[in-house]
Amino acid sequence: MTGIGGVEMGAQAARSRALAVLRVRSRALAVALLPAAAAVILLVGGSTGHLAGGGWDVLRWVVSVLALCVLLAAGGVALVVARSRPAVTPTVTVAEESAPDLYRMVRDLADRLDVPAPSAIALTPDCDSWLEDRTHPAHGPPPAEKHHDDLAGPGGPAHRRSATAPVLVIGSPFLWWMRVGELRAVLAPVVAGTGPSAHPDIAAARRFIRGLDAAVAVASAGRRDPLSRGACAGLGWASRLLLRSCRGHAAEMERGVAAAAAERAQAVDYGLRIVAQEQVGLAYAGWDRLLTRVALPAWRMGRWPSRLDVGVVAALTELSRRDRLAEGFASRLGERPACDLLEEPGVMDEAVSLLAARLFHGGPAETGADWSPVGWEEYPEEVVDRTWRTDAARLHRVLDTLGVRRAAEGAAPGTDGPTLARVLDHLATPDAASTAPLTAGTDAHAAGTETENGPDTPPAAPDAPTDAPQPAYEDPDAPTDAPRPAYEDPDASRLPFGDSDASRPSYGDPGASRPPVDDFDAPQPPYGDSGTPHPPYGDHATPVLTVPAEDDEDDLADTTARGAALAAGLTAQLAREEAEARPAGARAPSSAPGPAAGPDDALWDDRALPLLPLQPPRTGREILTAHITAMVCCAAMDTAGAAPALDWLDGPSLLFDGARTADLAPSVLSLVETGDPGPLRAWMTELGIRPEKPVRLV
């Protein structure tokens, strides 16, 4: 069925499922009142003389006490469900003054679809768009009165409708990559969802579901004292039971709402929606690649790219040039971009970029000495070059800790600095102790030192303090036999974000965390849930470990013994550096007034960052491979005239005479896995890289 008939069919299905959800609530209320009803019957029977006798008196007392306990428990659960703050997606609010054209377009869509207009518009660093209800009192007051008339749709008072209308959340990559017509076509089914959302039964069912979800989060937080733990356990059991009872009906209700909205939007730009759907998938691919390949290295360096949305346009433009459909993409770029609907797109892009850094990496809420913005023109020098030299310096510090010589016997003077040859010789030399197991503590490092320096070299002192400062790599006379300090495993106690009974999908699966593009009004997984505490990223209260984690041992099983020991040292050093840097990054947002556009910190809990980590923690092999690659790139820049560069699709890259070099990964993996430096030396010889020359480090 199509047209109005299809809309009515979907709306009726959603309403029937909403009534089913409300019936679950009514049954729960009836069960809670059942002991009270029995107590009333017994009390009335006793007062009228029908239920007289000692046994009835005892039963009256027992049932009355039971009814009172059940009523108190039910009242407590109902109070928590009603008062708990539902989870809200972190967004950047777009005021109408800063985007009048965007609001006008949304208002026209609502008028054409004959539905209420959204109460506000917000941006999120994600490739999706949806409606979000923020009418709970904890989410703040409704929008200002002066915007009510502008945003209200037909039918009913403007102020009442805007106070209950949901917020339209738009993925920021859509605004920068899509054209105005494409964005309108994509938003049509989203805006159409405000119609079913205004139905009282559907709205009540959604409030009940959100309240249960928030109550589960509160119960999962737990308390220290036994009484609070018992109360939280009871609250969690009751809330989860009700959620399980409503789950099927709620899912069908949202499908009905989405079907009705999609059917209603068929009349709006139907032909253009097909093209717009292709741009949705393309934008997601470019955004994901930009975050993982380009933004993540900068975040790890304490810099956050301030124009991520501009970057996704550059990345997708580059992708279109490499694709067979490049001409078609080039023609659409001549149309008006959707970001022109904003008065100050640069300010919005900066606010969304900072929010993305907080969500995906856990960065601070404001710029500081260790957390500053970086422009794309500065990226090669400020991020790529610094990242490579920092990793190379860390590699040589760990080699110093392991007691590896800086230069071979009889080497020429002046060649005892940090060289690539030192790394190659260490990993390529056959390890006499390759069959010996890696032991904990200083024994492993003492054995490694004896193997490298010979049997006559004294081992590290067993009573040396584990937190002794490490020798600088610039000093060839510095002691190299200090034992490696113990380190904390940053992944040992990582907790999943959100409800412990419902794992959250990770970023990278658009279909898991959001409904399909035409299903914009389905319930969203809560972000920033204030009920469940999480340890700050990289700052875990874990036992001190001196051996690699089991997963790292499996990952390094196919590497040489020296490679495994070096990877363990690098992992330990990285863990220490993250633990030292995390307190500054985990500070609370400043109370000082910020810029006009910024994340809505008051609406979500930012104590557990990052909320959506982009990638799992790197394994020991990945860390070792990255550090060796960085050292090779430093040698290429200092001895062969190479230059750091930014590739929009692959991130940091190395340029020789303006052209990208061949992939280093196979040659580096050959060195890491088998100890064979042949492929890497052949690659360097072809490009004129001098591994024996010292390089500049930070």
XYZ file of C-alpha atoms in Angstrom:
698
model
C 0.000 0.000 0.000
C 1.282 3.467 -0.899
C 0.380 7.075 -0.221
C -1.872 7.999 2.653
C -2.937 4.392 3.071
C 0.641 3.324 3.718
C 1.137 6.153 6.194
C -1.995 5.186 8.088
C -1.031 1.523 8.105
C 2.369 2.285 9.606
C 0.927 4.727 12.120
C -1.746 2.266 13.231
C 0.832 -0.485 13.667
C 3.002 1.844 15.751
C 0.055 2.885 17.920
C -1.015 -0.690 18.552
C 2.513 -1.588 19.635
C 2.655 1.504 21.823
C -0.521 0.355 23.535
C 1.101 -3.047 24.076
C 4.032 -1.331 25.804
C 1.651 0.660 27.971
C -0.193 -2.550 28.857
C 3.063 -3.950 30.205
C 3.290 -0.876 32.411
C -0.301 -1.351 33.522
C 0.296 -5.012 34.346
C 3.320 -4.099 36.413
C 1.218 -1.580 38.301
C -1.491 -4.191 38.844
C 1.018 -6.693 40.206
C 2.372 -4.057 42.595
C -1.172 -3.261 43.803
C -2.252 -6.892 44.179
C -0.876 -7.387 47.745
C -2.464 -4.077 48.760
C -5.814 -5.205 47.357
C -5.560 -8.466 49.290
C -4.719 -6.550 52.460
C -7.748 -4.311 51.964
C -10.010 -7.347 51.561
C -8.650 -8.914 54.730
C -8.967 -5.688 56.691
C -12.510 -5.084 55.506
C -13.428 -8.687 56.239
C -12.099 -8.375 59.769
C -13.894 -5.115 60.423
C -17.220 -6.605 59.298
C -16.733 -9.807 61.299
C -16.618 -12.158 58.308
C -12.902 -13.071 58.602
C -12.516 -13.390 62.364
C -10.135 -15.548 64.332
C -6.483 -15.700 65.308
C -5.345 -17.172 61.993
C -7.016 -14.403 60.034
C -5.456 -11.793 62.290
C -1.964 -13.164 61.639
C -2.674 -13.338 57.927
C -3.906 -9.741 57.949
C -0.669 -8.558 59.573
C 1.529 -10.563 57.201
C -0.311 -9.450 54.074
C -0.448 -5.837 55.250
C 3.293 -5.735 55.913
C 3.941 -7.436 52.566
C 1.673 -4.956 50.781
C 3.429 -2.031 52.415
C 6.876 -3.348 51.382
C 5.721 -3.995 47.829
C 4.176 -0.543 47.564
C 7.339 1.105 48.858
C 9.480 -0.883 46.443
C 7.180 -0.170 43.506
C 7.045 3.500 44.418
C 10.834 3.642 44.557
C 11.177 1.962 41.158
C 8.548 4.253 39.651
C 10.268 7.315 41.127
C 13.641 6.299 39.705
C 12.118 5.520 36.302
C 10.370 8.898 36.237
C 13.262 10.996 37.580
C 16.322 9.330 36.023
C 17.828 11.334 33.215
C 17.562 9.490 29.886
C 20.748 9.265 27.875
C 21.285 12.019 25.323
C 23.585 11.978 22.338
C 26.448 14.505 22.610
C 25.800 17.217 20.038
C 26.528 20.821 19.133
C 23.370 22.923 19.153
C 22.747 25.086 16.100
C 20.926 28.285 17.021
C 18.519 29.685 14.466
C 20.507 32.918 14.331
C 23.563 30.980 13.137
C 21.684 28.947 10.488
C 18.486 30.691 9.358
C 18.546 29.023 5.939
C 18.859 25.578 7.489
C 15.939 26.222 9.816
C 13.919 27.587 6.920
C 14.569 24.449 4.885
C 13.518 22.206 7.784
C 10.430 24.342 8.371
C 9.450 24.069 4.700
C 9.896 20.301 4.842
C 7.641 20.066 7.884
C 4.977 22.219 6.225
C 5.070 20.146 3.059
C 4.862 16.897 5.010
C 2.110 18.293 7.265
C 3.956 17.372 10.474
C 5.244 19.408 13.433
C 8.664 20.942 12.915
C 11.527 19.884 15.201
C 12.052 22.084 18.223
C 15.749 22.606 17.509
C 18.623 21.450 15.307
C 21.919 19.983 16.495
C 25.042 18.567 14.850
C 26.850 15.362 15.735
C 30.207 14.004 14.506
C 28.585 10.958 12.947
C 27.217 10.000 9.545
C 23.561 9.731 10.444
C 20.516 11.855 11.210
C 17.682 11.181 13.621
C 15.130 12.692 15.975
C 15.858 12.838 19.678
C 13.409 13.608 22.469
C 14.820 16.043 25.006
C 11.635 16.928 26.837
C 12.757 15.387 30.120
C 13.135 18.072 32.830
C 16.784 17.080 33.361
C 17.552 18.099 29.771
C 16.836 21.739 30.462
C 14.061 24.188 29.590
C 12.289 24.178 26.220
C 13.512 26.454 23.433
C 13.078 30.202 23.745
C 9.599 31.544 23.196
C 10.648 33.708 20.273
C 11.349 30.633 18.110
C 8.115 28.830 18.854
C 6.048 30.403 16.146
C 8.745 29.955 13.519
C 9.291 26.264 14.126
C 5.736 25.189 14.792
C 3.926 23.130 12.211
C 0.274 23.353 11.300
C -2.385 22.398 13.780
C -2.426 23.356 17.427
C -0.774 26.091 19.468
C 2.807 26.799 18.531
C 4.179 26.979 22.069
C 2.709 23.657 23.128
C 3.908 21.824 20.036
C 7.491 23.116 20.153
C 7.794 22.210 23.798
C 7.185 18.532 22.988
C 8.696 18.255 19.506
C 11.966 16.301 19.276
C 15.329 17.734 18.296
C 16.627 17.104 14.779
C 20.199 15.769 14.964
C 22.163 15.980 11.709
C 25.498 14.341 10.999
C 27.997 17.099 10.328
C 29.706 15.267 7.404
C 26.382 15.460 5.551
C 26.380 19.255 5.712
C 29.852 19.597 4.236
C 29.764 16.829 1.648
C 26.172 16.885 0.409
C 24.552 19.477 -1.774
C 21.518 21.386 -0.501
C 19.064 19.305 -2.504
C 20.641 16.041 -1.349
C 20.493 17.088 2.289
C 16.834 18.032 1.904
C 16.083 14.612 0.408
C 17.914 12.823 3.205
C 16.209 14.818 5.946
C 12.700 14.382 4.525
C 12.005 10.970 6.158
C 13.613 12.183 9.372
C 11.431 15.261 9.675
C 8.403 13.159 8.740
C 8.967 11.175 11.919
C 7.791 14.077 14.057
C 4.207 13.265 13.066
C 3.958 9.842 14.750
C 6.113 11.127 17.608
C 3.383 13.595 18.540
C 0.823 10.843 19.169
C 0.159 10.610 22.945
C 0.369 6.815 23.143
C 3.623 6.602 21.207
C 5.128 9.448 23.224
C 4.096 7.796 26.512
C 5.500 4.437 25.439
C 8.806 6.036 24.480
C 9.049 7.894 27.778
C 8.464 4.614 29.613
C 11.184 2.818 27.626
C 13.681 5.642 28.113
C 12.913 5.756 31.829
C 13.541 2.022 32.173
C 16.820 2.328 30.289
C 17.930 5.158 32.567
C 16.891 3.159 35.644
C 19.006 0.213 34.496
C 21.975 2.570 34.190
C 21.383 3.891 37.707
C 21.182 0.354 39.072
C 24.363 -0.656 37.232
C 26.289 2.137 38.946
C 26.041 0.305 42.270
C 26.925 1.568 45.717
C 29.435 0.584 48.369
C 27.197 0.004 51.370
C 25.172 -3.248 51.488
C 21.798 -1.493 51.742
C 22.373 0.553 48.584
C 23.709 -2.471 46.739
C 20.581 -4.419 47.632
C 18.329 -1.564 46.514
C 20.223 -1.227 43.230
C 20.013 -4.964 42.656
C 16.249 -4.895 43.117
C 15.891 -1.843 40.905
C 17.989 -3.422 38.185
C 16.059 -6.701 38.308
C 12.685 -4.977 38.022
C 13.815 -2.595 35.271
C 15.404 -5.341 33.187
C 12.356 -7.535 33.567
C 10.122 -4.760 32.282
C 12.531 -3.969 29.455
C 12.566 -7.588 28.328
C 8.774 -7.605 28.375
C 8.635 -4.440 26.239
C 11.515 -5.166 23.890
C 9.593 -6.808 21.080
C 6.716 -4.353 21.162
C 9.075 -1.356 21.269
C 11.022 -2.599 18.245
C 7.842 -3.118 16.239
C 6.577 0.294 17.320
C 9.700 1.970 15.993
C 9.463 0.024 12.749
C 5.919 1.237 12.327
C 6.948 4.825 13.022
C 9.822 4.580 10.527
C 7.565 2.997 7.900
C 4.978 5.742 8.294
C 7.638 8.461 8.106
C 9.316 6.937 5.043
C 5.981 6.533 3.289
C 5.005 10.119 4.018
C 8.362 11.367 2.681
C 7.959 9.559 -0.642
C 6.341 12.645 -2.130
C 9.359 14.845 -1.376
C 12.269 14.713 -3.845
C 11.856 10.996 -4.472
C 14.235 10.872 -7.438
C 16.918 12.874 -5.662
C 16.724 10.601 -2.612
C 18.244 7.738 -4.616
C 21.321 9.823 -5.376
C 21.407 11.118 -1.805
C 21.444 7.569 -0.431
C 24.634 6.895 -2.384
C 26.203 9.987 -0.866
C 25.305 8.754 2.630
C 27.391 5.615 2.201
C 30.212 7.526 0.555
C 30.274 10.109 3.338
C 30.434 7.377 5.958
C 33.364 5.670 4.241
C 35.323 8.913 3.962
C 34.502 9.987 7.524
C 35.565 6.684 9.039
C 38.814 6.700 7.093
C 39.526 10.320 8.006
C 39.061 9.634 11.717
C 41.104 6.440 11.897
C 43.899 7.343 9.457
C 44.234 11.120 9.839
C 42.642 12.396 13.048
C 43.730 9.610 15.395
C 47.512 10.172 14.918
C 46.996 13.871 15.675
C 44.923 13.153 18.783
C 47.639 10.858 20.092
C 50.099 13.749 19.733
C 47.918 16.113 21.757
C 46.687 18.018 18.696
C 43.137 18.041 17.360
C 42.393 18.902 13.718
C 40.055 21.871 13.813
C 38.488 21.326 10.376
C 37.466 17.681 10.253
C 34.440 18.326 8.055
C 36.567 20.192 5.550
C 38.925 17.236 5.668
C 36.192 14.754 4.824
C 35.352 16.796 1.739
C 39.011 16.658 0.681
C 39.157 12.929 1.393
C 36.024 12.166 -0.594
C 37.170 14.410 -3.432
C 40.423 12.485 -3.558
C 38.489 9.227 -3.494
C 36.320 10.395 -6.374
C 39.411 11.197 -8.413
C 40.703 7.674 -7.952
C 37.329 6.166 -8.802
C 35.930 5.496 -12.244
C 33.009 7.865 -11.538
C 35.245 10.863 -10.943
C 33.573 12.951 -13.651
C 30.134 12.461 -12.130
C 31.375 13.469 -8.697
C 33.146 16.517 -10.096
C 29.941 17.761 -11.713
C 27.971 17.620 -8.454
C 30.683 19.582 -6.652
C 29.652 22.597 -8.694
C 26.310 22.734 -6.894
C 25.731 24.648 -3.665
C 27.072 22.722 -0.641
C 24.778 22.266 2.329
C 27.278 23.962 4.667
C 26.297 27.244 2.980
C 23.102 26.997 5.034
C 25.223 27.948 8.066
C 26.204 31.532 8.723
C 29.645 30.587 10.124
C 30.516 27.063 8.945
C 34.081 27.374 10.242
C 32.907 27.935 13.828
C 30.564 24.956 13.639
C 33.240 22.782 12.091
C 35.639 23.643 14.904
C 33.046 22.853 17.585
C 32.145 19.525 15.982
C 35.837 18.668 15.542
C 36.495 19.231 19.246
C 33.456 17.117 20.134
C 34.705 14.335 17.859
C 38.069 14.374 19.626
C 36.309 14.041 22.977
C 33.996 11.237 21.891
C 36.438 9.123 19.913
C 39.663 9.776 21.809
C 38.771 11.270 25.188
C 40.414 14.640 24.762
C 39.818 17.636 27.040
C 36.897 19.999 26.589
C 39.041 23.039 25.881
C 42.331 24.004 24.286
C 45.439 23.933 26.443
C 49.211 23.613 26.331
C 48.971 19.856 25.698
C 45.791 19.987 23.626
C 45.866 22.548 20.837
C 44.180 22.732 17.424
C 46.088 22.107 14.226
C 45.235 23.183 10.699
C 45.579 20.947 7.677
C 48.418 23.045 6.250
C 50.370 22.482 9.487
C 49.571 18.787 9.745
C 52.678 17.365 7.988
C 55.158 19.241 10.177
C 53.191 19.421 13.425
C 51.763 15.897 13.420
C 53.460 13.609 10.900
C 57.040 14.720 11.517
C 56.604 14.971 15.301
C 54.881 11.590 15.486
C 57.665 9.829 13.641
C 60.431 11.478 15.631
C 58.659 10.891 18.947
C 58.209 7.198 18.147
C 61.825 6.916 17.029
C 63.015 8.565 20.243
C 60.910 6.150 22.294
C 62.391 3.234 20.350
C 65.934 4.294 21.194
C 65.076 4.889 24.842
C 63.826 1.338 25.123
C 66.957 0.082 23.365
C 69.005 1.992 25.939
C 67.026 0.322 28.700
C 67.674 -3.097 27.177
C 71.408 -2.341 27.057
C 71.815 -2.310 23.271
C 75.061 -0.728 22.048
C 74.772 2.500 20.127
C 77.548 1.647 17.692
C 79.393 -1.483 16.678
C 82.953 -2.221 17.794
C 85.471 -0.199 15.786
C 82.867 2.156 14.351
C 83.949 5.563 13.162
C 83.715 8.470 15.636
C 80.464 10.398 15.540
C 78.340 7.397 14.600
C 77.197 6.612 18.125
C 74.000 8.650 17.875
C 70.494 7.316 17.296
C 70.812 5.458 14.011
C 68.593 3.110 12.074
C 71.512 0.698 11.780
C 71.367 0.190 15.532
C 67.777 -1.038 15.262
C 68.465 -3.259 12.252
C 71.543 -4.847 13.804
C 69.734 -5.562 17.062
C 66.726 -7.225 15.453
C 68.717 -9.031 12.762
C 71.363 -10.581 15.043
C 70.590 -14.234 15.875
C 69.363 -14.472 19.450
C 71.113 -17.193 21.423
C 68.351 -17.113 24.004
C 65.497 -17.457 21.517
C 64.300 -20.671 23.144
C 64.344 -19.256 26.683
C 60.976 -18.117 28.023
C 60.423 -14.448 28.781
C 60.353 -14.137 32.564
C 58.972 -11.425 34.761
C 60.874 -8.619 36.417
C 64.501 -7.760 35.878
C 65.573 -11.341 35.066
C 64.285 -11.028 31.506
C 66.168 -7.797 30.935
C 69.300 -9.059 32.593
C 69.253 -12.061 30.273
C 68.706 -9.825 27.274
C 71.604 -7.610 28.316
C 73.933 -10.557 28.745
C 73.025 -11.873 25.305
C 73.716 -8.537 23.639
C 76.842 -7.372 25.434
C 78.468 -10.708 26.031
C 78.944 -12.957 29.082
C 81.473 -10.616 30.636
C 79.021 -7.716 30.855
C 77.631 -7.406 34.378
C 73.835 -7.751 34.554
C 71.547 -5.060 35.880
C 71.535 -4.618 39.632
C 68.583 -6.522 41.101
C 67.903 -3.839 43.699
C 67.752 -0.946 41.239
C 64.585 1.112 41.623
C 62.001 0.405 38.952
C 61.080 4.064 38.594
C 64.589 5.330 37.912
C 64.742 7.935 35.149
C 65.626 6.479 31.788
C 68.898 7.578 30.123
C 68.578 10.042 27.272
C 69.365 8.637 23.881
C 71.694 11.561 23.095
C 74.219 10.557 25.767
C 76.380 7.605 24.621
C 78.038 7.366 28.053
C 74.796 7.063 29.970
C 74.309 3.806 31.875
C 72.349 1.251 29.843
C 71.935 -1.532 32.380
C 69.037 -0.076 34.370
C 66.199 -2.538 34.637
C 62.969 -1.746 32.923
C 60.312 -0.530 35.368
C 57.122 -2.450 35.768
C 54.167 -1.157 33.892
C 50.453 -1.101 34.103
C 48.435 -2.897 31.478
C 46.017 -0.251 30.152
C 43.665 -2.917 28.782
C 43.382 -5.212 31.795
C 40.280 -3.639 33.264
C 38.703 -1.785 30.363
C 34.956 -1.671 30.839
C 32.477 -1.465 27.976
C 30.572 1.755 27.751
C 26.957 1.643 28.712
C 24.715 -0.962 30.291
C 26.557 -4.095 31.322
C 23.728 -6.242 29.979
C 23.596 -4.622 26.556
C 26.926 -4.177 24.833
C 27.259 -1.092 22.734
C 28.175 -1.438 19.061
C 31.562 0.053 18.260
C 32.064 2.901 15.864
C 32.574 1.516 12.424
C 29.277 -0.329 11.965
C 26.725 2.252 10.850
C 23.913 -0.251 10.741
C 24.469 -1.388 14.307
C 24.483 1.908 16.144
C 21.901 3.705 14.038
C 18.827 2.571 12.085
C 18.908 2.584 8.289
C 18.622 5.939 6.610
C 14.873 5.588 6.166
C 14.446 4.377 9.749
C 15.489 7.540 11.525
C 13.070 7.383 14.383
C 14.095 4.059 15.875
C 15.322 4.116 19.481
C 18.955 5.101 19.739
C 21.494 3.525 22.066
C 22.236 5.952 24.887
C 25.474 7.902 24.776
C 27.032 9.414 27.829
C 24.912 7.401 30.217
C 25.421 8.981 33.627
C 24.400 5.875 35.504
C 27.307 3.609 34.652
C 30.739 4.735 35.839
C 33.759 4.031 33.695
C 37.443 4.543 34.353
C 39.101 7.293 32.339
C 40.771 6.106 29.178
C 44.281 4.895 29.956
C 43.955 5.447 33.717
C 42.930 2.120 35.193
C 43.419 0.858 38.710
C 45.039 -2.403 37.644
C 47.654 -4.584 39.317
C 51.255 -3.933 38.332
C 52.359 -6.306 35.587
C 55.858 -7.105 34.444
C 55.092 -9.515 31.609
C 53.121 -8.920 28.407
C 49.416 -9.657 28.442
C 48.258 -13.026 27.153
C 46.918 -11.518 23.933
C 50.266 -9.825 23.284
C 52.111 -13.095 23.914
C 49.950 -14.782 21.273
C 50.468 -11.870 18.894
C 54.256 -11.989 19.334
C 54.497 -15.775 19.126
C 55.669 -15.646 15.506
C 58.287 -12.934 16.095
C 61.882 -13.283 17.198
C 62.764 -13.228 20.889
C 64.483 -9.864 20.530
C 61.481 -8.464 18.694
C 59.154 -9.696 21.434
C 61.329 -8.155 24.156
C 61.512 -4.848 22.297
C 57.746 -4.843 21.722
C 57.160 -5.483 25.431
C 59.412 -2.567 26.339
C 57.663 -0.234 23.911
C 54.258 -1.285 25.222
C 55.399 -0.595 28.774
C 56.812 2.801 27.861
C 53.631 3.802 26.050
C 51.529 2.740 29.031
C 53.625 4.879 31.369
C 53.419 7.913 29.088
C 49.643 7.583 28.750
C 49.258 7.252 32.510
C 51.314 10.423 33.034
C 49.441 12.416 30.393
C 45.914 11.283 31.231
C 45.240 13.448 34.330
C 45.612 16.617 32.262
C 43.291 15.269 29.592
C 40.681 14.056 32.050
C 40.082 17.383 33.763
C 36.543 18.688 34.035
C 35.294 21.269 31.556
C 36.004 24.836 32.472
C 33.251 26.850 34.056
C 34.263 29.914 32.106
C 31.977 30.922 29.253
C 33.034 29.346 25.999
C 32.483 30.168 22.334
C 29.058 30.630 20.827
C 29.065 27.125 19.392
C 30.207 24.231 21.523
C 29.262 20.773 22.757
C 26.171 20.544 24.926
C 28.112 19.465 28.022
C 25.122 19.949 30.312
C 23.135 17.283 28.477
C 25.489 14.339 28.761
C 27.996 12.801 31.107
C 31.615 13.278 30.028
C 33.257 11.451 32.913
C 33.777 8.322 30.826
C 35.833 9.246 27.794
C 36.255 8.152 25.105
C 32.650 7.107 24.674
C 33.257 5.556 21.252
C 36.885 4.442 20.833
C 37.788 4.235 17.173
C 40.087 1.238 17.411
C 40.948 -1.439 19.960
C 44.258 -1.037 21.788
C 47.239 -1.775 19.579
C 49.001 -5.097 20.014
C 52.691 -5.426 20.713
C 53.458 -6.320 17.114
C 51.573 -3.290 15.817
C 53.409 -1.001 18.227
C 56.800 -2.425 17.264
C 56.014 -2.185 13.549
C 54.870 1.434 13.891
C 58.033 2.444 15.753
C 60.360 0.792 13.253
C 58.467 2.420 10.388
C 58.798 5.787 12.117
C 62.551 5.289 12.490
C 62.876 4.428 8.793
C 60.935 7.565 7.855
C 63.166 9.713 10.093
C 66.257 8.284 8.410
C 64.736 8.948 5.008
C 63.999 12.578 5.881
C 67.423 13.290 7.411
C 69.663 11.373 5.001
C 67.791 11.194 1.676
C 65.771 14.418 1.483
C 62.339 12.875 1.978
C 59.471 14.966 3.379
C 56.454 14.243 5.568
C 53.052 14.636 3.967
C 49.354 14.059 4.527
C 47.363 11.661 2.395
C 43.645 12.246 2.870
C 42.822 8.549 2.611
C 45.874 6.914 4.193
C 47.045 9.503 6.706
C 50.768 10.200 7.294
C 52.869 9.475 4.231
C 56.459 9.897 3.046
C 57.293 11.830 -0.112
C 60.342 11.452 -2.342
C 60.551 14.159 -5.020
C 56.888 14.943 -4.518
C 55.696 11.346 -4.974
C 54.575 8.855 -2.344
C 56.955 6.016 -1.609
C 56.078 2.360 -1.864
C 54.485 0.668 1.111
C 56.963 -0.087 3.876
C 54.800 -2.646 5.671
C 56.051 -5.853 3.952
C 59.721 -4.979 4.513
C 59.209 -3.995 8.140
C 57.134 -7.109 8.850
C 59.911 -9.256 7.419
C 62.309 -7.713 9.930
C 59.886 -8.037 12.845
C 58.679 -11.560 12.180
C 61.794 -13.305 10.877
C 64.651 -10.963 11.750
C 65.505 -10.606 8.048
C 66.558 -7.023 7.222
C 67.253 -7.845 3.559
C 64.041 -6.470 1.993
C 64.227 -3.317 4.092
C 67.904 -2.701 3.278
C 67.193 -3.197 -0.435
C 64.342 -0.673 -0.237
C 66.579 1.872 1.505
C 69.453 1.321 -0.921
C 67.151 2.000 -3.857
C 66.113 5.339 -2.353
C 69.557 6.320 -1.073
C 68.745 6.146 2.655
C 71.823 5.929 4.921
C 70.941 3.802 7.986
C 74.336 4.400 9.642
C 73.806 8.184 9.861
C 72.376 9.627 13.109
C 68.909 11.127 12.872
C 67.286 14.053 14.654
C 64.792 13.091 17.328
C 62.537 15.079 19.628
